[in-house]
């Protein structure tokens, strides 16, 4: 019986990890301690946040290119007389978004891009925007997406 007792006791002693050193305990406590309180976070802002953007809502996005299949013509000239450019030109319903407006689109993944409303199309009504691409395959791959749209006063990038 004594042998069994000592065998169990030895197994228990050997299974206990060695005590942490004072340095290890200090490092562990520092890692668990929350960041120091900064009273500056309790001071209200002294000036209002300025945002001149106008939220338009969620828009359905499609894509087009200057080919005859997408536009019925292939010269790339927009309704406003500009030459359409990928990354800049979008087609909008001018009754909703005026020509020349800068439109910020924020996609569900968080990416965003500013375009200029330079074109319109027969199927572009209400909350729908057609994004211009320079080639048909890229426009086709873009497919149908959605994004939050804002009228912005920022310069287009």
PDB file of C-alpha atoms in Angstrom:
ATOM      1  CA  UNK A   1       0.000   0.000   0.000  1.00  0.00           C
ATOM      2  CA  UNK A   2       2.836   2.400   0.847  1.00  0.00           C
ATOM      3  CA  UNK A   3       4.425   1.751  -2.526  1.00  0.00           C
ATOM      4  CA  UNK A   4       1.202   2.618  -4.308  1.00  0.00           C
ATOM      5  CA  UNK A   5       0.877   5.797  -2.256  1.00  0.00           C
ATOM      6  CA  UNK A   6       4.435   6.884  -3.028  1.00  0.00           C
ATOM      7  CA  UNK A   7       4.029   6.031  -6.720  1.00  0.00           C
ATOM      8  CA  UNK A   8       0.917   8.231  -6.978  1.00  0.00           C
ATOM      9  CA  UNK A   9       2.609  11.000  -5.010  1.00  0.00           C
ATOM     10  CA  UNK A  10       5.681  10.866  -7.280  1.00  0.00           C
ATOM     11  CA  UNK A  11       3.478  10.971 -10.395  1.00  0.00           C
ATOM     12  CA  UNK A  12       1.662  14.025  -9.056  1.00  0.00           C
ATOM     13  CA  UNK A  13       4.885  15.809  -8.187  1.00  0.00           C
ATOM     14  CA  UNK A  14       6.398  15.079 -11.589  1.00  0.00           C
ATOM     15  CA  UNK A  15       3.264  16.296 -13.433  1.00  0.00           C
ATOM     16  CA  UNK A  16       3.331  19.750 -11.774  1.00  0.00           C
ATOM     17  CA  UNK A  17       5.211  22.253 -13.929  1.00  0.00           C
ATOM     18  CA  UNK A  18       8.104  24.094 -12.303  1.00  0.00           C
ATOM     19  CA  UNK A  19       7.269  27.422 -10.702  1.00  0.00           C
ATOM     20  CA  UNK A  20       7.645  30.460 -12.941  1.00  0.00           C
ATOM     21  CA  UNK A  21      10.524  32.787 -12.243  1.00  0.00           C
ATOM     22  CA  UNK A  22       9.862  36.310 -11.009  1.00  0.00           C
ATOM     23  CA  UNK A  23      10.717  37.673 -14.482  1.00  0.00           C
ATOM     24  CA  UNK A  24       8.200  35.338 -16.171  1.00  0.00           C
ATOM     25  CA  UNK A  25       5.484  36.324 -13.673  1.00  0.00           C
ATOM     26  CA  UNK A  26       6.143  40.041 -14.283  1.00  0.00           C
ATOM     27  CA  UNK A  27       6.005  39.573 -18.075  1.00  0.00           C
ATOM     28  CA  UNK A  28       2.748  37.620 -17.813  1.00  0.00           C
ATOM     29  CA  UNK A  29       1.175  40.293 -15.602  1.00  0.00           C
ATOM     30  CA  UNK A  30       2.255  43.055 -17.992  1.00  0.00           C
ATOM     31  CA  UNK A  31       0.648  41.212 -20.884  1.00  0.00           C
ATOM     32  CA  UNK A  32      -2.635  40.880 -18.963  1.00  0.00           C
ATOM     33  CA  UNK A  33      -2.727  44.481 -17.726  1.00  0.00           C
ATOM     34  CA  UNK A  34      -5.020  46.702 -19.818  1.00  0.00           C
ATOM     35  CA  UNK A  35      -3.598  49.821 -21.452  1.00  0.00           C
ATOM     36  CA  UNK A  36      -3.150  52.772 -19.165  1.00  0.00           C
ATOM     37  CA  UNK A  37      -6.084  55.129 -18.866  1.00  0.00           C
ATOM     38  CA  UNK A  38      -5.654  58.248 -20.990  1.00  0.00           C
ATOM     39  CA  UNK A  39      -7.915  61.098 -19.822  1.00  0.00           C
ATOM     40  CA  UNK A  40      -7.534  62.826 -23.206  1.00  0.00           C
ATOM     41  CA  UNK A  41     -10.017  60.303 -24.615  1.00  0.00           C
ATOM     42  CA  UNK A  42     -12.714  61.775 -22.351  1.00  0.00           C
ATOM     43  CA  UNK A  43     -12.388  65.286 -23.784  1.00  0.00           C
ATOM     44  CA  UNK A  44     -15.057  66.039 -26.407  1.00  0.00           C
ATOM     45  CA  UNK A  45     -13.995  67.254 -29.830  1.00  0.00           C
ATOM     46  CA  UNK A  46     -13.537  71.010 -29.971  1.00  0.00           C
ATOM     47  CA  UNK A  47     -14.661  71.331 -33.574  1.00  0.00           C
ATOM     48  CA  UNK A  48     -17.398  69.609 -35.545  1.00  0.00           C
ATOM     49  CA  UNK A  49     -16.556  66.943 -38.079  1.00  0.00           C
ATOM     50  CA  UNK A  50     -17.109  68.291 -41.579  1.00  0.00           C
ATOM     51  CA  UNK A  51     -18.460  66.028 -44.266  1.00  0.00           C
ATOM     52  CA  UNK A  52     -20.060  67.564 -47.308  1.00  0.00           C
ATOM     53  CA  UNK A  53     -20.789  64.204 -48.932  1.00  0.00           C
ATOM     54  CA  UNK A  54     -24.433  63.431 -49.623  1.00  0.00           C
ATOM     55  CA  UNK A  55     -25.475  59.820 -49.111  1.00  0.00           C
ATOM     56  CA  UNK A  56     -27.476  58.602 -52.110  1.00  0.00           C
ATOM     57  CA  UNK A  57     -28.114  55.046 -50.940  1.00  0.00           C
ATOM     58  CA  UNK A  58     -27.293  51.582 -52.192  1.00  0.00           C
ATOM     59  CA  UNK A  59     -26.910  51.392 -55.957  1.00  0.00           C
ATOM     60  CA  UNK A  60     -26.864  48.478 -58.372  1.00  0.00           C
ATOM     61  CA  UNK A  61     -23.746  48.616 -60.535  1.00  0.00           C
ATOM     62  CA  UNK A  62     -23.332  47.189 -63.998  1.00  0.00           C
ATOM     63  CA  UNK A  63     -20.523  47.732 -66.491  1.00  0.00           C
ATOM     64  CA  UNK A  64     -20.115  48.793 -70.078  1.00  0.00           C
ATOM     65  CA  UNK A  65     -17.400  49.431 -72.646  1.00  0.00           C
ATOM     66  CA  UNK A  66     -17.203  51.455 -75.883  1.00  0.00           C
ATOM     67  CA  UNK A  67     -18.157  48.499 -78.107  1.00  0.00           C
ATOM     68  CA  UNK A  68     -21.281  48.395 -80.277  1.00  0.00           C
ATOM     69  CA  UNK A  69     -22.762  45.595 -78.116  1.00  0.00           C
ATOM     70  CA  UNK A  70     -22.637  47.725 -74.962  1.00  0.00           C
ATOM     71  CA  UNK A  71     -23.318  51.187 -76.400  1.00  0.00           C
ATOM     72  CA  UNK A  72     -24.712  50.747 -79.872  1.00  0.00           C
ATOM     73  CA  UNK A  73     -21.706  52.742 -81.069  1.00  0.00           C
ATOM     74  CA  UNK A  74     -17.961  52.428 -80.643  1.00  0.00           C
ATOM     75  CA  UNK A  75     -16.528  55.940 -80.475  1.00  0.00           C
ATOM     76  CA  UNK A  76     -16.398  56.180 -76.642  1.00  0.00           C
ATOM     77  CA  UNK A  77     -17.927  59.672 -76.597  1.00  0.00           C
ATOM     78  CA  UNK A  78     -20.189  60.185 -73.563  1.00  0.00           C
ATOM     79  CA  UNK A  79     -23.497  62.041 -73.314  1.00  0.00           C
ATOM     80  CA  UNK A  80     -21.574  65.057 -71.975  1.00  0.00           C
ATOM     81  CA  UNK A  81     -19.178  65.046 -74.946  1.00  0.00           C
ATOM     82  CA  UNK A  82     -16.124  63.707 -73.110  1.00  0.00           C
ATOM     83  CA  UNK A  83     -14.131  60.672 -74.127  1.00  0.00           C
ATOM     84  CA  UNK A  84     -15.005  57.920 -71.625  1.00  0.00           C
ATOM     85  CA  UNK A  85     -12.113  56.771 -69.463  1.00  0.00           C
ATOM     86  CA  UNK A  86     -11.803  53.669 -67.313  1.00  0.00           C
ATOM     87  CA  UNK A  87     -11.587  54.544 -63.635  1.00  0.00           C
ATOM     88  CA  UNK A  88     -13.280  57.923 -64.196  1.00  0.00           C
ATOM     89  CA  UNK A  89     -16.494  57.617 -66.217  1.00  0.00           C
ATOM     90  CA  UNK A  90     -19.835  56.333 -64.983  1.00  0.00           C
ATOM     91  CA  UNK A  91     -23.249  56.442 -66.604  1.00  0.00           C
ATOM     92  CA  UNK A  92     -26.048  57.680 -64.353  1.00  0.00           C
ATOM     93  CA  UNK A  93     -29.675  58.746 -64.437  1.00  0.00           C
ATOM     94  CA  UNK A  94     -29.166  62.527 -64.779  1.00  0.00           C
ATOM     95  CA  UNK A  95     -32.500  63.156 -63.024  1.00  0.00           C
ATOM     96  CA  UNK A  96     -30.967  61.561 -59.896  1.00  0.00           C
ATOM     97  CA  UNK A  97     -27.247  62.359 -60.228  1.00  0.00           C
ATOM     98  CA  UNK A  98     -26.396  65.497 -62.225  1.00  0.00           C
ATOM     99  CA  UNK A  99     -23.775  65.289 -64.969  1.00  0.00           C
ATOM    100  CA  UNK A 100     -20.334  66.321 -63.771  1.00  0.00           C
ATOM    101  CA  UNK A 101     -20.997  65.135 -60.209  1.00  0.00           C
ATOM    102  CA  UNK A 102     -18.275  63.293 -58.390  1.00  0.00           C
ATOM    103  CA  UNK A 103     -19.651  60.022 -57.055  1.00  0.00           C
ATOM    104  CA  UNK A 104     -17.891  58.025 -54.372  1.00  0.00           C
ATOM    105  CA  UNK A 105     -18.723  54.311 -54.520  1.00  0.00           C
ATOM    106  CA  UNK A 106     -17.984  52.194 -51.463  1.00  0.00           C
ATOM    107  CA  UNK A 107     -18.081  48.481 -52.206  1.00  0.00           C
ATOM    108  CA  UNK A 108     -19.080  45.787 -49.658  1.00  0.00           C
ATOM    109  CA  UNK A 109     -15.425  44.752 -49.205  1.00  0.00           C
ATOM    110  CA  UNK A 110     -14.567  48.312 -48.109  1.00  0.00           C
ATOM    111  CA  UNK A 111     -12.790  49.423 -51.260  1.00  0.00           C
ATOM    112  CA  UNK A 112     -13.855  52.766 -52.621  1.00  0.00           C
ATOM    113  CA  UNK A 113     -13.355  54.839 -55.739  1.00  0.00           C
ATOM    114  CA  UNK A 114     -14.513  58.245 -56.955  1.00  0.00           C
ATOM    115  CA  UNK A 115     -15.970  58.531 -60.462  1.00  0.00           C
ATOM    116  CA  UNK A 116     -17.441  61.366 -62.520  1.00  0.00           C
ATOM    117  CA  UNK A 117     -20.998  61.178 -63.852  1.00  0.00           C
ATOM    118  CA  UNK A 118     -20.361  61.760 -67.564  1.00  0.00           C
ATOM    119  CA  UNK A 119     -22.734  59.431 -69.370  1.00  0.00           C
ATOM    120  CA  UNK A 120     -26.214  57.950 -69.358  1.00  0.00           C
ATOM    121  CA  UNK A 121     -27.869  54.981 -70.958  1.00  0.00           C
ATOM    122  CA  UNK A 122     -31.329  53.689 -71.761  1.00  0.00           C
ATOM    123  CA  UNK A 123     -31.285  51.130 -68.935  1.00  0.00           C
ATOM    124  CA  UNK A 124     -29.803  53.452 -66.342  1.00  0.00           C
ATOM    125  CA  UNK A 125     -32.728  54.611 -64.232  1.00  0.00           C
ATOM    126  CA  UNK A 126     -32.999  55.539 -60.571  1.00  0.00           C
ATOM    127  CA  UNK A 127     -30.510  53.811 -58.303  1.00  0.00           C
ATOM    128  CA  UNK A 128     -28.453  52.179 -61.014  1.00  0.00           C
ATOM    129  CA  UNK A 129     -24.959  53.120 -62.202  1.00  0.00           C
ATOM    130  CA  UNK A 130     -23.043  51.789 -65.207  1.00  0.00           C
ATOM    131  CA  UNK A 131     -19.254  51.750 -64.684  1.00  0.00           C
ATOM    132  CA  UNK A 132     -17.125  52.285 -67.806  1.00  0.00           C
ATOM    133  CA  UNK A 133     -14.336  49.853 -68.700  1.00  0.00           C
ATOM    134  CA  UNK A 134     -12.072  50.127 -71.735  1.00  0.00           C
ATOM    135  CA  UNK A 135     -12.643  46.552 -72.922  1.00  0.00           C
ATOM    136  CA  UNK A 136     -15.652  44.271 -73.191  1.00  0.00           C
ATOM    137  CA  UNK A 137     -14.178  41.300 -71.294  1.00  0.00           C
ATOM    138  CA  UNK A 138     -13.367  43.401 -68.212  1.00  0.00           C
ATOM    139  CA  UNK A 139     -16.876  44.869 -68.259  1.00  0.00           C
ATOM    140  CA  UNK A 140     -18.357  41.384 -68.547  1.00  0.00           C
ATOM    141  CA  UNK A 141     -16.271  40.076 -65.625  1.00  0.00           C
ATOM    142  CA  UNK A 142     -17.375  43.039 -63.464  1.00  0.00           C
ATOM    143  CA  UNK A 143     -20.934  41.719 -63.790  1.00  0.00           C
ATOM    144  CA  UNK A 144     -23.570  43.099 -61.438  1.00  0.00           C
ATOM    145  CA  UNK A 145     -22.487  44.448 -58.059  1.00  0.00           C
ATOM    146  CA  UNK A 146     -23.785  46.783 -55.417  1.00  0.00           C
ATOM    147  CA  UNK A 147     -22.189  49.729 -53.631  1.00  0.00           C
ATOM    148  CA  UNK A 148     -23.078  52.621 -51.389  1.00  0.00           C
ATOM    149  CA  UNK A 149     -23.044  55.858 -53.366  1.00  0.00           C
ATOM    150  CA  UNK A 150     -22.217  59.374 -52.169  1.00  0.00           C
ATOM    151  CA  UNK A 151     -22.142  62.704 -53.988  1.00  0.00           C
ATOM    152  CA  UNK A 152     -18.848  64.221 -52.977  1.00  0.00           C
ATOM    153  CA  UNK A 153     -17.092  67.530 -53.380  1.00  0.00           C
ATOM    154  CA  UNK A 154     -13.630  65.919 -53.357  1.00  0.00           C
ATOM    155  CA  UNK A 155     -11.506  65.986 -56.454  1.00  0.00           C
ATOM    156  CA  UNK A 156     -11.740  62.757 -58.416  1.00  0.00           C
ATOM    157  CA  UNK A 157      -8.630  60.603 -58.119  1.00  0.00           C
TER     158      UNK A 157
END
